[in-house]
Amino acid sequence: MSLLKEWRDHAYGLDDRTPEGKQFWLNYFGVEQGIYKQLLANPQEVVEGTVQELADKYETTLELMVGFLDGIDESLKTPNNVDEMEADTKVSLDIDYEKLYMNMVGCNAEWLYTLEEWEPIFSKEKRDTLYKLQKTSKTVIKPPKVGRNDPCPCGSGKKYKKCCGANV
């Protein structure tokens, strides 16, 4: 069984309303925040190594490192093959910081996108712009409703009720 499948089976199999589940996720979010603080403190560095080496570097378990790698993968310039990761798989954390910030906002991970380590990377204005862009990207805008007697939007020149609306 791959490390990712083990991580997902264990982590997402826990009920976060139970004391065990709450403790697991609080621990994970603390580890995650610590890793992000270190990565954001040195944004020019592209961290590389095996999954086990990164777990050792960030002083965490292999399981939690796999969870971290699963979470950050969509924010990398070149994603790692997380589906087939093993302890000795080499990974690279070449982060797209705009994408990372927006993904943190999209996940409502306030404990991550409000870290003070973002301040040297993006100005307050840039962070506000990225925040707004991410929040509005999920907004659904419905087109105006076509009335029965309005011109048909297909461009035929007929009334909607005599053209495309006749089939509705």
PDB file of C-alpha atoms in Angstrom:
ATOM      1  CA  MET A   1       0.000   0.000   0.000  1.00  0.00           C
ATOM      2  CA  SER A   2       1.378   3.447  -0.899  1.00  0.00           C
ATOM      3  CA  LEU A   3       2.200   5.956   1.807  1.00  0.00           C
ATOM      4  CA  LEU A   4      -0.428   8.341   0.434  1.00  0.00           C
ATOM      5  CA  LYS A   5      -3.185   5.735   0.649  1.00  0.00           C
ATOM      6  CA  GLU A   6      -2.110   4.884   4.219  1.00  0.00           C
ATOM      7  CA  TRP A   7      -2.184   8.599   5.116  1.00  0.00           C
ATOM      8  CA  ARG A   8      -5.602   9.196   3.604  1.00  0.00           C
ATOM      9  CA  ASP A   9      -7.109   6.017   5.069  1.00  0.00           C
ATOM     10  CA  HIS A  10      -5.880   6.921   8.551  1.00  0.00           C
ATOM     11  CA  ALA A  11      -6.344  10.707   8.550  1.00  0.00           C
ATOM     12  CA  TYR A  12      -9.684  10.887   6.774  1.00  0.00           C
ATOM     13  CA  GLY A  13     -10.951   7.818   8.564  1.00  0.00           C
ATOM     14  CA  LEU A  14     -10.767   9.663  11.890  1.00  0.00           C
ATOM     15  CA  ASP A  15     -13.845  11.436  13.176  1.00  0.00           C
ATOM     16  CA  ASP A  16     -12.670  14.945  14.079  1.00  0.00           C
ATOM     17  CA  ARG A  17     -15.490  15.193  16.619  1.00  0.00           C
ATOM     18  CA  THR A  18     -13.849  12.552  18.828  1.00  0.00           C
ATOM     19  CA  PRO A  19     -11.010  13.378  21.227  1.00  0.00           C
ATOM     20  CA  GLU A  20      -8.659  11.137  19.224  1.00  0.00           C
ATOM     21  CA  GLY A  21      -9.596  12.792  15.931  1.00  0.00           C
ATOM     22  CA  LYS A  22      -9.359  16.314  17.352  1.00  0.00           C
ATOM     23  CA  GLN A  23      -5.928  15.585  18.824  1.00  0.00           C
ATOM     24  CA  PHE A  24      -4.668  14.080  15.568  1.00  0.00           C
ATOM     25  CA  TRP A  25      -5.699  17.095  13.487  1.00  0.00           C
ATOM     26  CA  LEU A  26      -4.481  19.643  16.033  1.00  0.00           C
ATOM     27  CA  ASN A  27      -1.110  17.893  15.999  1.00  0.00           C
ATOM     28  CA  TYR A  28      -1.051  17.781  12.189  1.00  0.00           C
ATOM     29  CA  PHE A  29      -1.993  21.469  11.811  1.00  0.00           C
ATOM     30  CA  GLY A  30       0.742  22.419  14.286  1.00  0.00           C
ATOM     31  CA  VAL A  31       3.328  20.414  12.339  1.00  0.00           C
ATOM     32  CA  GLU A  32       2.058  21.860   9.058  1.00  0.00           C
ATOM     33  CA  GLN A  33       2.295  25.416  10.376  1.00  0.00           C
ATOM     34  CA  GLY A  34       5.863  24.794  11.614  1.00  0.00           C
ATOM     35  CA  ILE A  35       6.978  23.477   8.225  1.00  0.00           C
ATOM     36  CA  TYR A  36       5.388  26.404   6.399  1.00  0.00           C
ATOM     37  CA  LYS A  37       7.082  28.894   8.739  1.00  0.00           C
ATOM     38  CA  GLN A  38      10.457  27.383   7.834  1.00  0.00           C
ATOM     39  CA  LEU A  39       9.706  27.275   4.097  1.00  0.00           C
ATOM     40  CA  LEU A  40       8.401  30.846   4.003  1.00  0.00           C
ATOM     41  CA  ALA A  41      11.406  32.117   5.963  1.00  0.00           C
ATOM     42  CA  ASN A  42      13.643  31.174   3.030  1.00  0.00           C
ATOM     43  CA  PRO A  43      11.517  31.423  -0.146  1.00  0.00           C
ATOM     44  CA  GLN A  44      14.480  31.311  -2.549  1.00  0.00           C
ATOM     45  CA  GLU A  45      15.481  27.811  -1.409  1.00  0.00           C
ATOM     46  CA  VAL A  46      14.014  24.854  -3.285  1.00  0.00           C
ATOM     47  CA  VAL A  47      13.900  22.107  -0.656  1.00  0.00           C
ATOM     48  CA  GLU A  48      14.691  18.635  -2.001  1.00  0.00           C
ATOM     49  CA  GLY A  49      15.231  15.201  -0.541  1.00  0.00           C
ATOM     50  CA  THR A  50      13.544  11.903   0.074  1.00  0.00           C
ATOM     51  CA  VAL A  51      10.265  11.852   1.928  1.00  0.00           C
ATOM     52  CA  GLN A  52      12.060  10.387   4.970  1.00  0.00           C
ATOM     53  CA  GLU A  53      14.831  13.030   4.791  1.00  0.00           C
ATOM     54  CA  LEU A  54      12.226  15.799   4.782  1.00  0.00           C
ATOM     55  CA  ALA A  55      10.390  14.186   7.702  1.00  0.00           C
ATOM     56  CA  ASP A  56      13.695  14.144   9.611  1.00  0.00           C
ATOM     57  CA  LYS A  57      14.574  17.710   8.561  1.00  0.00           C
ATOM     58  CA  TYR A  58      11.252  19.056   9.821  1.00  0.00           C
ATOM     59  CA  GLU A  59      11.275  16.783  12.879  1.00  0.00           C
ATOM     60  CA  THR A  60       8.028  14.997  12.140  1.00  0.00           C
ATOM     61  CA  THR A  61       6.810  11.494  11.389  1.00  0.00           C
ATOM     62  CA  LEU A  62       6.813   9.969   7.936  1.00  0.00           C
ATOM     63  CA  GLU A  63       3.003   9.839   8.019  1.00  0.00           C
ATOM     64  CA  LEU A  64       2.587  13.546   8.764  1.00  0.00           C
ATOM     65  CA  MET A  65       5.206  14.444   6.141  1.00  0.00           C
ATOM     66  CA  VAL A  66       3.214  12.495   3.551  1.00  0.00           C
ATOM     67  CA  GLY A  67       0.106  14.454   4.574  1.00  0.00           C
ATOM     68  CA  PHE A  68       2.029  17.708   4.204  1.00  0.00           C
ATOM     69  CA  LEU A  69       3.334  16.713   0.763  1.00  0.00           C
ATOM     70  CA  ASP A  70      -0.178  15.744  -0.300  1.00  0.00           C
ATOM     71  CA  GLY A  71      -1.460  19.153   0.778  1.00  0.00           C
ATOM     72  CA  ILE A  72       1.246  21.274  -0.842  1.00  0.00           C
ATOM     73  CA  ASP A  73       1.434  19.347  -4.116  1.00  0.00           C
ATOM     74  CA  GLU A  74      -1.072  21.561  -5.989  1.00  0.00           C
ATOM     75  CA  SER A  75       0.999  24.628  -5.038  1.00  0.00           C
ATOM     76  CA  LEU A  76       4.244  23.407  -6.584  1.00  0.00           C
ATOM     77  CA  LYS A  77       5.622  24.546  -9.936  1.00  0.00           C
ATOM     78  CA  THR A  78       6.193  20.870 -10.765  1.00  0.00           C
ATOM     79  CA  PRO A  79       4.015  18.472  -8.748  1.00  0.00           C
ATOM     80  CA  ASN A  80       5.564  15.372  -7.209  1.00  0.00           C
ATOM     81  CA  ASN A  81       4.147  11.939  -7.913  1.00  0.00           C
ATOM     82  CA  VAL A  82       2.452  11.720  -4.507  1.00  0.00           C
ATOM     83  CA  ASP A  83       0.323   8.722  -5.477  1.00  0.00           C
ATOM     84  CA  GLU A  84       3.371   6.473  -5.637  1.00  0.00           C
ATOM     85  CA  MET A  85       5.516   8.006  -2.868  1.00  0.00           C
ATOM     86  CA  GLU A  86       7.578   5.753  -0.659  1.00  0.00           C
ATOM     87  CA  ALA A  87       9.973   6.742   2.136  1.00  0.00           C
ATOM     88  CA  ASP A  88      12.929   6.806  -0.280  1.00  0.00           C
ATOM     89  CA  THR A  89      11.131   8.741  -3.070  1.00  0.00           C
ATOM     90  CA  LYS A  90      12.912  11.981  -3.971  1.00  0.00           C
ATOM     91  CA  VAL A  91      10.667  15.033  -3.853  1.00  0.00           C
ATOM     92  CA  SER A  92      11.151  18.713  -4.604  1.00  0.00           C
ATOM     93  CA  LEU A  93       9.338  21.648  -3.037  1.00  0.00           C
ATOM     94  CA  ASP A  94       9.656  24.280  -5.785  1.00  0.00           C
ATOM     95  CA  ILE A  95       6.768  26.402  -4.561  1.00  0.00           C
ATOM     96  CA  ASP A  96       4.609  28.769  -6.587  1.00  0.00           C
ATOM     97  CA  TYR A  97       3.989  31.206  -3.726  1.00  0.00           C
ATOM     98  CA  GLU A  98       0.992  32.962  -5.304  1.00  0.00           C
ATOM     99  CA  LYS A  99      -0.707  29.628  -5.888  1.00  0.00           C
ATOM    100  CA  LEU A 100       0.187  28.489  -2.360  1.00  0.00           C
ATOM    101  CA  TYR A 101      -1.283  31.620  -0.787  1.00  0.00           C
ATOM    102  CA  MET A 102      -4.468  31.324  -2.821  1.00  0.00           C
ATOM    103  CA  ASN A 103      -4.807  27.604  -2.017  1.00  0.00           C
ATOM    104  CA  MET A 104      -4.454  28.395   1.696  1.00  0.00           C
ATOM    105  CA  VAL A 105      -7.201  31.015   1.368  1.00  0.00           C
ATOM    106  CA  GLY A 106      -9.340  28.577  -0.622  1.00  0.00           C
ATOM    107  CA  CYS A 107      -9.049  25.985   2.159  1.00  0.00           C
ATOM    108  CA  ASN A 108      -9.897  28.612   4.801  1.00  0.00           C
ATOM    109  CA  ALA A 109      -6.548  27.841   6.472  1.00  0.00           C
ATOM    110  CA  GLU A 110      -6.348  31.155   8.301  1.00  0.00           C
ATOM    111  CA  TRP A 111      -3.590  29.819  10.582  1.00  0.00           C
ATOM    112  CA  LEU A 112      -1.429  29.536   7.426  1.00  0.00           C
ATOM    113  CA  TYR A 113      -2.260  32.493   5.180  1.00  0.00           C
ATOM    114  CA  THR A 114      -1.996  34.921   8.117  1.00  0.00           C
ATOM    115  CA  LEU A 115       1.529  33.836   9.094  1.00  0.00           C
ATOM    116  CA  GLU A 116       3.855  36.799   9.531  1.00  0.00           C
ATOM    117  CA  GLU A 117       6.397  34.973   7.334  1.00  0.00           C
ATOM    118  CA  TRP A 118       4.311  36.029   4.304  1.00  0.00           C
ATOM    119  CA  GLU A 119       5.133  39.718   4.904  1.00  0.00           C
ATOM    120  CA  PRO A 120       8.581  39.732   3.206  1.00  0.00           C
ATOM    121  CA  ILE A 121       7.231  37.656   0.298  1.00  0.00           C
ATOM    122  CA  PHE A 122       4.106  39.684  -0.571  1.00  0.00           C
ATOM    123  CA  SER A 123       3.071  43.174   0.447  1.00  0.00           C
ATOM    124  CA  LYS A 124      -0.179  43.620   2.358  1.00  0.00           C
ATOM    125  CA  GLU A 125      -1.786  44.946  -0.838  1.00  0.00           C
ATOM    126  CA  LYS A 126      -0.646  41.906  -2.840  1.00  0.00           C
ATOM    127  CA  ARG A 127      -1.949  39.511  -0.172  1.00  0.00           C
ATOM    128  CA  ASP A 128      -5.276  41.372  -0.130  1.00  0.00           C
ATOM    129  CA  THR A 129      -5.474  41.151  -3.935  1.00  0.00           C
ATOM    130  CA  LEU A 130      -4.723  37.402  -3.914  1.00  0.00           C
ATOM    131  CA  TYR A 131      -7.249  36.885  -1.106  1.00  0.00           C
ATOM    132  CA  LYS A 132      -9.980  38.717  -3.004  1.00  0.00           C
ATOM    133  CA  LEU A 133      -9.117  36.948  -6.265  1.00  0.00           C
ATOM    134  CA  GLN A 134      -9.390  33.536  -4.592  1.00  0.00           C
ATOM    135  CA  LYS A 135     -12.621  34.336  -2.762  1.00  0.00           C
ATOM    136  CA  THR A 136     -14.323  35.753  -5.879  1.00  0.00           C
ATOM    137  CA  SER A 137     -13.144  32.891  -8.110  1.00  0.00           C
ATOM    138  CA  LYS A 138     -15.779  30.668  -6.528  1.00  0.00           C
ATOM    139  CA  THR A 139     -18.601  33.185  -6.982  1.00  0.00           C
ATOM    140  CA  VAL A 140     -21.197  31.986  -9.475  1.00  0.00           C
ATOM    141  CA  ILE A 141     -22.676  34.708 -11.615  1.00  0.00           C
ATOM    142  CA  LYS A 142     -25.925  33.744 -13.337  1.00  0.00           C
ATOM    143  CA  PRO A 143     -26.632  35.308 -16.705  1.00  0.00           C
ATOM    144  CA  PRO A 144     -29.750  37.466 -16.898  1.00  0.00           C
ATOM    145  CA  LYS A 145     -32.908  35.468 -17.442  1.00  0.00           C
ATOM    146  CA  VAL A 146     -34.376  35.741 -20.929  1.00  0.00           C
ATOM    147  CA  GLY A 147     -38.041  36.707 -20.960  1.00  0.00           C
ATOM    148  CA  ARG A 148     -40.520  34.957 -23.291  1.00  0.00           C
ATOM    149  CA  ASN A 149     -40.987  38.096 -25.408  1.00  0.00           C
ATOM    150  CA  ASP A 150     -37.304  39.128 -25.468  1.00  0.00           C
ATOM    151  CA  PRO A 151     -35.203  38.636 -28.592  1.00  0.00           C
ATOM    152  CA  CYS A 152     -33.705  35.141 -28.643  1.00  0.00           C
ATOM    153  CA  PRO A 153     -30.050  35.148 -27.454  1.00  0.00           C
ATOM    154  CA  CYS A 154     -29.133  32.799 -30.339  1.00  0.00           C
ATOM    155  CA  GLY A 155     -29.271  35.800 -32.673  1.00  0.00           C
ATOM    156  CA  SER A 156     -32.104  34.582 -34.927  1.00  0.00           C
ATOM    157  CA  GLY A 157     -34.074  37.802 -34.511  1.00  0.00           C
ATOM    158  CA  LYS A 158     -37.153  35.885 -33.387  1.00  0.00           C
ATOM    159  CA  LYS A 159     -38.768  36.178 -29.982  1.00  0.00           C
ATOM    160  CA  TYR A 160     -37.397  33.684 -27.474  1.00  0.00           C
ATOM    161  CA  LYS A 161     -40.817  31.971 -27.118  1.00  0.00           C
ATOM    162  CA  LYS A 162     -40.954  31.321 -30.897  1.00  0.00           C
ATOM    163  CA  CYS A 163     -37.333  30.167 -31.180  1.00  0.00           C
ATOM    164  CA  CYS A 164     -35.189  28.401 -28.549  1.00  0.00           C
ATOM    165  CA  GLY A 165     -37.834  28.883 -25.840  1.00  0.00           C
ATOM    166  CA  ALA A 166     -40.330  26.798 -27.812  1.00  0.00           C
ATOM    167  CA  ASN A 167     -38.439  23.651 -26.780  1.00  0.00           C
ATOM    168  CA  VAL A 168     -38.485  24.467 -23.099  1.00  0.00           C
TER     169      VAL A 168
END
